[in-house]
Short mmCIF file of C-alpha atoms in Angstrom, two decimals:
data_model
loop_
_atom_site.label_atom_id
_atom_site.label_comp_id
_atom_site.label_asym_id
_atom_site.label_seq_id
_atom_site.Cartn_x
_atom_site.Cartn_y
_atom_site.Cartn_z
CA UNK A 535 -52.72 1.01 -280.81
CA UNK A 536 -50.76 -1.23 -282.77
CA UNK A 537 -51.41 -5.11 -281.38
CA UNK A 538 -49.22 -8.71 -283.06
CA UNK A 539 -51.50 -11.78 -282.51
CA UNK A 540 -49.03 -15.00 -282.75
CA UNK A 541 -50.79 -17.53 -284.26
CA UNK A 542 -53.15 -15.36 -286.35
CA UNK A 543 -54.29 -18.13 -288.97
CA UNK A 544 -55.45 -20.16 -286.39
CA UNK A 545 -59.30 -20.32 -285.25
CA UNK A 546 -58.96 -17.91 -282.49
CA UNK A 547 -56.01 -15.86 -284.07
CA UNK A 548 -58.25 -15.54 -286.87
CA UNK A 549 -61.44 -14.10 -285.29
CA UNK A 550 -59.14 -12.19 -282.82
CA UNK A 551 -57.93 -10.22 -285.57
CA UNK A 552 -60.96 -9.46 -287.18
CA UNK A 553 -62.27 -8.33 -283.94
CA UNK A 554 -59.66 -6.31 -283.63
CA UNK A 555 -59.31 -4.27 -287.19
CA UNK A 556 -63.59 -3.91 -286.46
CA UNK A 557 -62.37 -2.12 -283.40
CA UNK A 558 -59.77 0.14 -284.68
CA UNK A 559 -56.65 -1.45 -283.91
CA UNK A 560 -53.97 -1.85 -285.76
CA UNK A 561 -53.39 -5.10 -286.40
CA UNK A 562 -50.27 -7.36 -287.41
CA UNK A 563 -50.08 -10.99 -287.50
CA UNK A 564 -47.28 -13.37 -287.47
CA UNK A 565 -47.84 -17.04 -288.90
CA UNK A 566 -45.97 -20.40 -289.69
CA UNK A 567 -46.46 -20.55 -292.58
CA UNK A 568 -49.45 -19.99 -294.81
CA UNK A 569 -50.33 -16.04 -295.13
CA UNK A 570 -54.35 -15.82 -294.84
CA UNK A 571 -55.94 -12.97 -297.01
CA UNK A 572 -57.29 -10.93 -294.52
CA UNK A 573 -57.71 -7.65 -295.05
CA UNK A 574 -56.46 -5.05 -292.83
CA UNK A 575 -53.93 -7.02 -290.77
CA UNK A 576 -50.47 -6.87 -291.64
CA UNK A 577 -48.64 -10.54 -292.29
CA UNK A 578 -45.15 -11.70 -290.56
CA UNK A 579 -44.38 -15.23 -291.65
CA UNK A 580 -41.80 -17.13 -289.87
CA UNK A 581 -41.12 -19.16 -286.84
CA UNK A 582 -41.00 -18.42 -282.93
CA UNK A 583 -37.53 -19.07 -282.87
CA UNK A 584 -36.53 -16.64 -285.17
CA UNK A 585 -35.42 -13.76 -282.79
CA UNK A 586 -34.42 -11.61 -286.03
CA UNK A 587 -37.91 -11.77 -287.20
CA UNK A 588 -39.35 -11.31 -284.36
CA UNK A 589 -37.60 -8.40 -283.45
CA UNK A 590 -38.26 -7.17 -287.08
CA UNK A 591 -42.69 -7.78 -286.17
CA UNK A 592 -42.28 -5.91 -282.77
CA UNK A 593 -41.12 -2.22 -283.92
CA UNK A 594 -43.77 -0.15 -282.29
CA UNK A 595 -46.07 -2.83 -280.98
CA UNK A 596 -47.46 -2.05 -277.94
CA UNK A 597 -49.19 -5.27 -276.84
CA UNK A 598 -48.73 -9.19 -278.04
CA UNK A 599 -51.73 -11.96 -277.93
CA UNK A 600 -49.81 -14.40 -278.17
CA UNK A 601 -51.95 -17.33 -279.00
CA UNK A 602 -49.48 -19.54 -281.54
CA UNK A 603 -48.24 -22.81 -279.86
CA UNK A 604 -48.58 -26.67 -279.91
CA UNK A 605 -51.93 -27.99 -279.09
CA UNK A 606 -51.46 -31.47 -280.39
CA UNK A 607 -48.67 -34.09 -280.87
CA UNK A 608 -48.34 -36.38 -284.10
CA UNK A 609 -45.59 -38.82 -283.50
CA UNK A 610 -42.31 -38.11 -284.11
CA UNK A 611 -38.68 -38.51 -282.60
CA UNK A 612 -38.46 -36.91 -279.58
CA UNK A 613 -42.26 -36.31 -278.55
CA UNK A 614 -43.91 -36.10 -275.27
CA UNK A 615 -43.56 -33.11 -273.02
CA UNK A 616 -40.24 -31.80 -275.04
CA UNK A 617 -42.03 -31.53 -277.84
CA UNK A 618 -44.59 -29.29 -276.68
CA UNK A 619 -41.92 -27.67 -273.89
CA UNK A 620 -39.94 -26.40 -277.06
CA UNK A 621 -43.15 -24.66 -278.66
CA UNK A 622 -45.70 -23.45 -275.62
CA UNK A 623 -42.47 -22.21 -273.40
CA UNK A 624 -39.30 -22.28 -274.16
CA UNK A 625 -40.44 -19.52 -278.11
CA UNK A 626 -42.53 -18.09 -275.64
CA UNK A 627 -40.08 -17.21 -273.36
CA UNK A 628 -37.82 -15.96 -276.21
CA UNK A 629 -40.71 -13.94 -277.98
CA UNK A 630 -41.26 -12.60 -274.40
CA UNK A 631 -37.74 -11.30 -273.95
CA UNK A 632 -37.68 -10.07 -277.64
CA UNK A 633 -40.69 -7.99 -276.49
CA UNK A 634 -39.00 -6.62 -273.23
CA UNK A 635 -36.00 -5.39 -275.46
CA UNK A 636 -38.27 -3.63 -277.95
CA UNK A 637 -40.27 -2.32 -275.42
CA UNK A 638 -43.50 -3.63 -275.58
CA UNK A 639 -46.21 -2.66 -272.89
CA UNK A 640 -48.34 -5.40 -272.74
CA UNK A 641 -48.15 -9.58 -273.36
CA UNK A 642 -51.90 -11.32 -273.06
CA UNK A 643 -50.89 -14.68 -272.94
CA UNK A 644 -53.37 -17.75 -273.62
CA UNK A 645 -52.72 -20.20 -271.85
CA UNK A 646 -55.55 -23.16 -270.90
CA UNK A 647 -58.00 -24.33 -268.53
CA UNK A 648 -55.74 -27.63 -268.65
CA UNK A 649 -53.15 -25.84 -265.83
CA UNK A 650 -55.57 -25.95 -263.03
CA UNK A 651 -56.49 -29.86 -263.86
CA UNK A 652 -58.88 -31.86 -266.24
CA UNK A 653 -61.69 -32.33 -264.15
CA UNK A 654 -63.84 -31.01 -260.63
CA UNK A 655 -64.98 -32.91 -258.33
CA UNK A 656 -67.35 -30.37 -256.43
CA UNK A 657 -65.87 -26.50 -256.37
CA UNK A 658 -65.11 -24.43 -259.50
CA UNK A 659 -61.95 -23.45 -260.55
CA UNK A 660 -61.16 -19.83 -259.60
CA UNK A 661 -57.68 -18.19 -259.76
CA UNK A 662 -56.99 -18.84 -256.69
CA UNK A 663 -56.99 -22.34 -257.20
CA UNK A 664 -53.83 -24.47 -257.32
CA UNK A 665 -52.55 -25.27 -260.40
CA UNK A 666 -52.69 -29.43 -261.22
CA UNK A 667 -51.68 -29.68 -264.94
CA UNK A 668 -51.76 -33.62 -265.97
CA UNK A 669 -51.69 -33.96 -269.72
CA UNK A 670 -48.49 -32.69 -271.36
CA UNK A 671 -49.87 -29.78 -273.28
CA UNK A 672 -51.02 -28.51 -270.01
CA UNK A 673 -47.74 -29.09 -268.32
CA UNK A 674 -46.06 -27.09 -270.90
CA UNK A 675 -48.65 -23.81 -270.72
CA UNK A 676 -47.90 -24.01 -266.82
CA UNK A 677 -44.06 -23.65 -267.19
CA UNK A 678 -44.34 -20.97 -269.80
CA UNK A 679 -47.00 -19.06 -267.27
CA UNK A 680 -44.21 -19.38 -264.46
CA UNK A 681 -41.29 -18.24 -266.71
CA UNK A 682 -43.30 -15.07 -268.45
CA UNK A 683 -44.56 -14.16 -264.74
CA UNK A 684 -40.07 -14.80 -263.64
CA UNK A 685 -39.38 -12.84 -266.55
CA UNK A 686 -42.27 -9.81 -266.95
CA UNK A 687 -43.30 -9.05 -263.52
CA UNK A 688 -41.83 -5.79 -262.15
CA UNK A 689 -40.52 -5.07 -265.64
CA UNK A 690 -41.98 -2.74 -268.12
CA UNK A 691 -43.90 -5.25 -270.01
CA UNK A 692 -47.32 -5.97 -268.06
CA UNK A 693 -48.45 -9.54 -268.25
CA UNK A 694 -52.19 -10.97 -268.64
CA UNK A 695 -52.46 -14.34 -268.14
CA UNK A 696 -55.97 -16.08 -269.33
CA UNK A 697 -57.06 -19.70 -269.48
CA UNK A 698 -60.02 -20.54 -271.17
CA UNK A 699 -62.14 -23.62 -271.29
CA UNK A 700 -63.16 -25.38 -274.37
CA UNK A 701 -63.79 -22.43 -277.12
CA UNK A 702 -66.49 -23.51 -279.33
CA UNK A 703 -67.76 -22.20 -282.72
CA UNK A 704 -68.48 -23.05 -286.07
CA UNK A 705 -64.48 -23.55 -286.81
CA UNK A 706 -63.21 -25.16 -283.88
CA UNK A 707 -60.43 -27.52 -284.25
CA UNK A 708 -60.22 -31.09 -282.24
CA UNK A 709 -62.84 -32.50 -280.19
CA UNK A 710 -65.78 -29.59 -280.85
CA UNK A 711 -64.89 -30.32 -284.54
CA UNK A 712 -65.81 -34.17 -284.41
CA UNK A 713 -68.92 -33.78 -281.87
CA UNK A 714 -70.57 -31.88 -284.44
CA UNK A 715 -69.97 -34.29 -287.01
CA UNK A 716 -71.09 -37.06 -284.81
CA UNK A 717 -74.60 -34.75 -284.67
CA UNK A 718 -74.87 -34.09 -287.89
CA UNK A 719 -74.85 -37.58 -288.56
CA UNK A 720 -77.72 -38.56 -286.95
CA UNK A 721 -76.04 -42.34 -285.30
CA UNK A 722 -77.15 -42.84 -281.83
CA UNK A 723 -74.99 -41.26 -279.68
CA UNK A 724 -73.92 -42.51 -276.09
CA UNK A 725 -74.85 -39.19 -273.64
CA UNK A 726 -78.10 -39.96 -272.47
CA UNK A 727 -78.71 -39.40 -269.18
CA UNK A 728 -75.31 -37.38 -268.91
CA UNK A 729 -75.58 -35.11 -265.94
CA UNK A 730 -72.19 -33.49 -265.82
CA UNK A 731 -71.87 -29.96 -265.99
CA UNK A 732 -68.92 -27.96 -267.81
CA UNK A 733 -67.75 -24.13 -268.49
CA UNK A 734 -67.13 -23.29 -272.24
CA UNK A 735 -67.12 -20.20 -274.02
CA UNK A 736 -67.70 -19.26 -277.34
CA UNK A 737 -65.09 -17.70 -279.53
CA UNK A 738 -67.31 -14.37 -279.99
CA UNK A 739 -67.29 -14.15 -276.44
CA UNK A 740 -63.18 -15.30 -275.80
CA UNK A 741 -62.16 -12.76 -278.62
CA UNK A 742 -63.96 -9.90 -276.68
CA UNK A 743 -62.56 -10.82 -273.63
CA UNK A 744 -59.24 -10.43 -274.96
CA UNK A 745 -59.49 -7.66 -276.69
CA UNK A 746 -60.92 -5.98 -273.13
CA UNK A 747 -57.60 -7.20 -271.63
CA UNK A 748 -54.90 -5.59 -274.65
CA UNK A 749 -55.69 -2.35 -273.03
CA UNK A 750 -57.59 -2.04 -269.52
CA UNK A 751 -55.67 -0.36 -266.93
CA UNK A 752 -57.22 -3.53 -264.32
CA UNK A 753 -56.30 -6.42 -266.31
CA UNK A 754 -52.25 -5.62 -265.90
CA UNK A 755 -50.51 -8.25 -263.93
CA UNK A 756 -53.91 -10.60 -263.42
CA UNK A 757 -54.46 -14.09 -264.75
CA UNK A 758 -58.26 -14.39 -265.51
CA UNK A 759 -60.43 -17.46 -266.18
CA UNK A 760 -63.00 -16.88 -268.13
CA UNK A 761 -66.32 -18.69 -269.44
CA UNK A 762 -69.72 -17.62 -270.75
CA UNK A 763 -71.29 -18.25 -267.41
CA UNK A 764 -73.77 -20.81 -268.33
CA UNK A 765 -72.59 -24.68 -267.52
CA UNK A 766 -73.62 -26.98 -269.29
CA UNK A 767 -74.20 -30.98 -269.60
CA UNK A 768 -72.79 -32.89 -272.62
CA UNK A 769 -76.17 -33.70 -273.34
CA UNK A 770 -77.48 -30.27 -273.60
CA UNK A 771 -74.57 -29.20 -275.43
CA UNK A 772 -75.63 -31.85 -278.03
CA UNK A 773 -79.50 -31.35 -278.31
CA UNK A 774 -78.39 -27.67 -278.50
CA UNK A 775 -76.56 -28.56 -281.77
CA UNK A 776 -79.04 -30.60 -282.68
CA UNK A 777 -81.53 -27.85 -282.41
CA UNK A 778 -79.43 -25.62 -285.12
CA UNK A 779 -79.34 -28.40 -287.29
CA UNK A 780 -82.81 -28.85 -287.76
CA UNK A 781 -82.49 -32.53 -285.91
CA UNK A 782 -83.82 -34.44 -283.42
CA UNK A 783 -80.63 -36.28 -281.44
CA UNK A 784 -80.82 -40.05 -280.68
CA UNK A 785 -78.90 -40.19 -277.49
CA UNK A 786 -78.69 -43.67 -275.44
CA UNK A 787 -77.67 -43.88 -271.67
CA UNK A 788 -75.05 -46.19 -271.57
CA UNK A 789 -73.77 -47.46 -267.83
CA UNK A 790 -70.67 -45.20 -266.64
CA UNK A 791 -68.84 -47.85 -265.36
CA UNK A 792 -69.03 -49.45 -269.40
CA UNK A 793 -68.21 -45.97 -271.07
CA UNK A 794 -65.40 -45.80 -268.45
CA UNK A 795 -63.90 -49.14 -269.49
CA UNK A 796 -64.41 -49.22 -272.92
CA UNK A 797 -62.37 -45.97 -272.76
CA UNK A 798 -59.53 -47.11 -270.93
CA UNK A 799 -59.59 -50.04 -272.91
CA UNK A 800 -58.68 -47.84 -276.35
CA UNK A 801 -56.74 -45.42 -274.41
CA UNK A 802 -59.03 -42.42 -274.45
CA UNK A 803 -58.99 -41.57 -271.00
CA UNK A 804 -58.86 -37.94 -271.44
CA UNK A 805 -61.60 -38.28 -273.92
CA UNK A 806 -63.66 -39.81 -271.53
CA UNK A 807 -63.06 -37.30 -269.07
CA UNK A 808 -64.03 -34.52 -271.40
CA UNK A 809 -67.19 -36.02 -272.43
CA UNK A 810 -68.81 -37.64 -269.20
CA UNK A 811 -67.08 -35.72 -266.30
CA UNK A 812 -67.42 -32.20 -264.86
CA UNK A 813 -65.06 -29.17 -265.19
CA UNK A 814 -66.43 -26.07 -263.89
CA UNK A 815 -65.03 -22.43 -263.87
CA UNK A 816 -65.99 -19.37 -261.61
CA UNK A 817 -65.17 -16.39 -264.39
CA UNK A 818 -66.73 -13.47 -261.75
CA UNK A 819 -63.15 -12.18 -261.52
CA UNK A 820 -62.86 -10.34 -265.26
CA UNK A 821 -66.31 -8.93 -264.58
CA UNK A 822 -65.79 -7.31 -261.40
CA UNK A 823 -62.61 -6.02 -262.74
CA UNK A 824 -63.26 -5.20 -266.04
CA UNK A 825 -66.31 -4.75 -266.37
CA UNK A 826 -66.31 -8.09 -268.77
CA UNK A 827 -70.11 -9.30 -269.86
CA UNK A 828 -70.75 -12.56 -272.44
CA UNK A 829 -72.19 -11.04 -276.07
CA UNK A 830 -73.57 -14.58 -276.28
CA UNK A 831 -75.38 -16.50 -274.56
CA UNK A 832 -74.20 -20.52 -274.24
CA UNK A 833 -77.22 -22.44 -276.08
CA UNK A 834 -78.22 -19.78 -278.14
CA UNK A 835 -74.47 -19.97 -279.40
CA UNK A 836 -74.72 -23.48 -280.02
CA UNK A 837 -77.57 -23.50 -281.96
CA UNK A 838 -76.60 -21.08 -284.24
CA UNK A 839 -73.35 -23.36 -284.46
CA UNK A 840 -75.48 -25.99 -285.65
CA UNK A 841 -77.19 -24.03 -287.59
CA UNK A 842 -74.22 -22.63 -289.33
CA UNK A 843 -72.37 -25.74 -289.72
CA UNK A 844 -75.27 -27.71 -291.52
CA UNK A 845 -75.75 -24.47 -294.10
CA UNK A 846 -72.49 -25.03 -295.11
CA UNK A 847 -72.64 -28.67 -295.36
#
């Protein structure tokens, strides 16, 4: 089964694919710009908007992860919601009709935890819940989830739909990235007495999940949150790390109402929000269907995380 992962350089792209060529799939992967040496997948370079490329990558594909898209915004003319609009939907939508006309079965598409909001209150999110995007990036993933489902349902291209939480591992980009350098460091680090309790999932356990979903008769047509099952506090999360590292954390309790201002008052809201609040996710759904179980288990993972990261350090 020959399977294109968009964004295949990337830190999920990346272990996707190797998942994948372990598996027996034949792999391509189409990238920006720089071509990773991987062996066993088969490099497209070029952009999303390029339907002739595109076309040229799809001949005899039969399914598309397509994981490629705008995550984060540096600031340039015309930013905001446009800018990540023009990336997360409106080259999805193209690379989506690209794949209709060439005849693609399948298009996994991973979109984010951010569609169904940033934060609960006191119920999970399930699939079932409705969708509150807030933060542009998520705004953008929503749109592009209503225009593949407008374009690819009923058609001969089956759609899978999955939104993960925060995908953690020794490689992870953006706010994962800096929490374990703030462990590593040793500094005193505000989360004591942090009782909040999240979903996240590790990227060995997000790659098999997606790699269930390229070919299971179930998954067709079904959008599928998924998380390794285990919440966890931002505290635990840290001593966790800690623990692989071979350290002892020093973490302070620090009044909510003072973390709360002192984050508005440097405009890290969401930051805030990701750190000290709650965002819980029911992921039964992909199990019952699929037949979907975690290879890893959530603090384990992190500790070998932290383990991993200060080898290499």
């Amino acid at each position: 089964m020959r399977v294109l992962v968009t964004g295949a350089n990337g830190f999920i792209g990346t272990a996707l694919c190797k998942h994948l060529i372990a598996r027996d799939f034949s792999v391509h992967g189409l990238v920006r710009a720089h071509v990773p040496d991987e062996v066993g997948v088969v490099y497209h370079s070029g952009s999303l908007e390029d339907s002739e490329l595109l076309s040229e990558c799809l001949v005899d594909v039969d399914c598309i992860v397509h994981l490629a898209g705008r995550a984060h915004l540096i600031r340039e003319k015309g930013g905001g919601v446009a800018a990540f609009r023009a990336v997360n939907c409106d080259a999805t939508l193209n690379l989506a009709r690209i794949a209709q006309e060439a005849g693609v079965s399948r298009f996994v598409f991973i979109s984010s935890i951010g569609v169904n909001g940033a934060q609960t209150d006191t119920k999970a999110f399930d699939e079932s819940s409705e969708p509150e995007p807030h933060a542009d990036y998520a705004v953008s993933k929503f749109e592009a989830e209503q225009g593949l489902r407008s374009l690819l349902i009923g058609s001969g291209t089956e759609l899978v739909i999955i939104r993960p939480p925060l995908v953690y591992g020794l490689n992870a980009p953006g706010n994962f990235a800096r929490l374990l350098k703030l462990v590593a460091s040793g500094l005193p680090l505000p989360f004591g007495g942090v009782t909040n309790s999240r979903s996240i999932i590790s990227i060995e356990n997000l790659v098999s999940f997606i790699a269930l979903c390229i070919d299971h008769p179930a998954a067709a047509g079904q959008l599928f949150l998924v998380a390794d099952g285990k919440d966890i506090s931002t505290s635990e999360m840290v001593v966790a790390l800690a623990h692989g590292m071979g350290k002892k954390p020093l973490m302070l309790p620090v009044p909510d109402a003072l973390l709360k201002f002192g984050a508005q008052l440097l405009g890290k809201e969401s930051l805030y929000t990701q750190l000290y609040r709650s965002l819980q996710v029911e992921p039964s759904k992909g199990r019952k269907l699929l037949g979907w179980e975690p290879k890893e288990a959530t603090l384990e993972s992190l500790e070998k995380v932290g383990r991993l990261y200060a080898a290499q350090r």
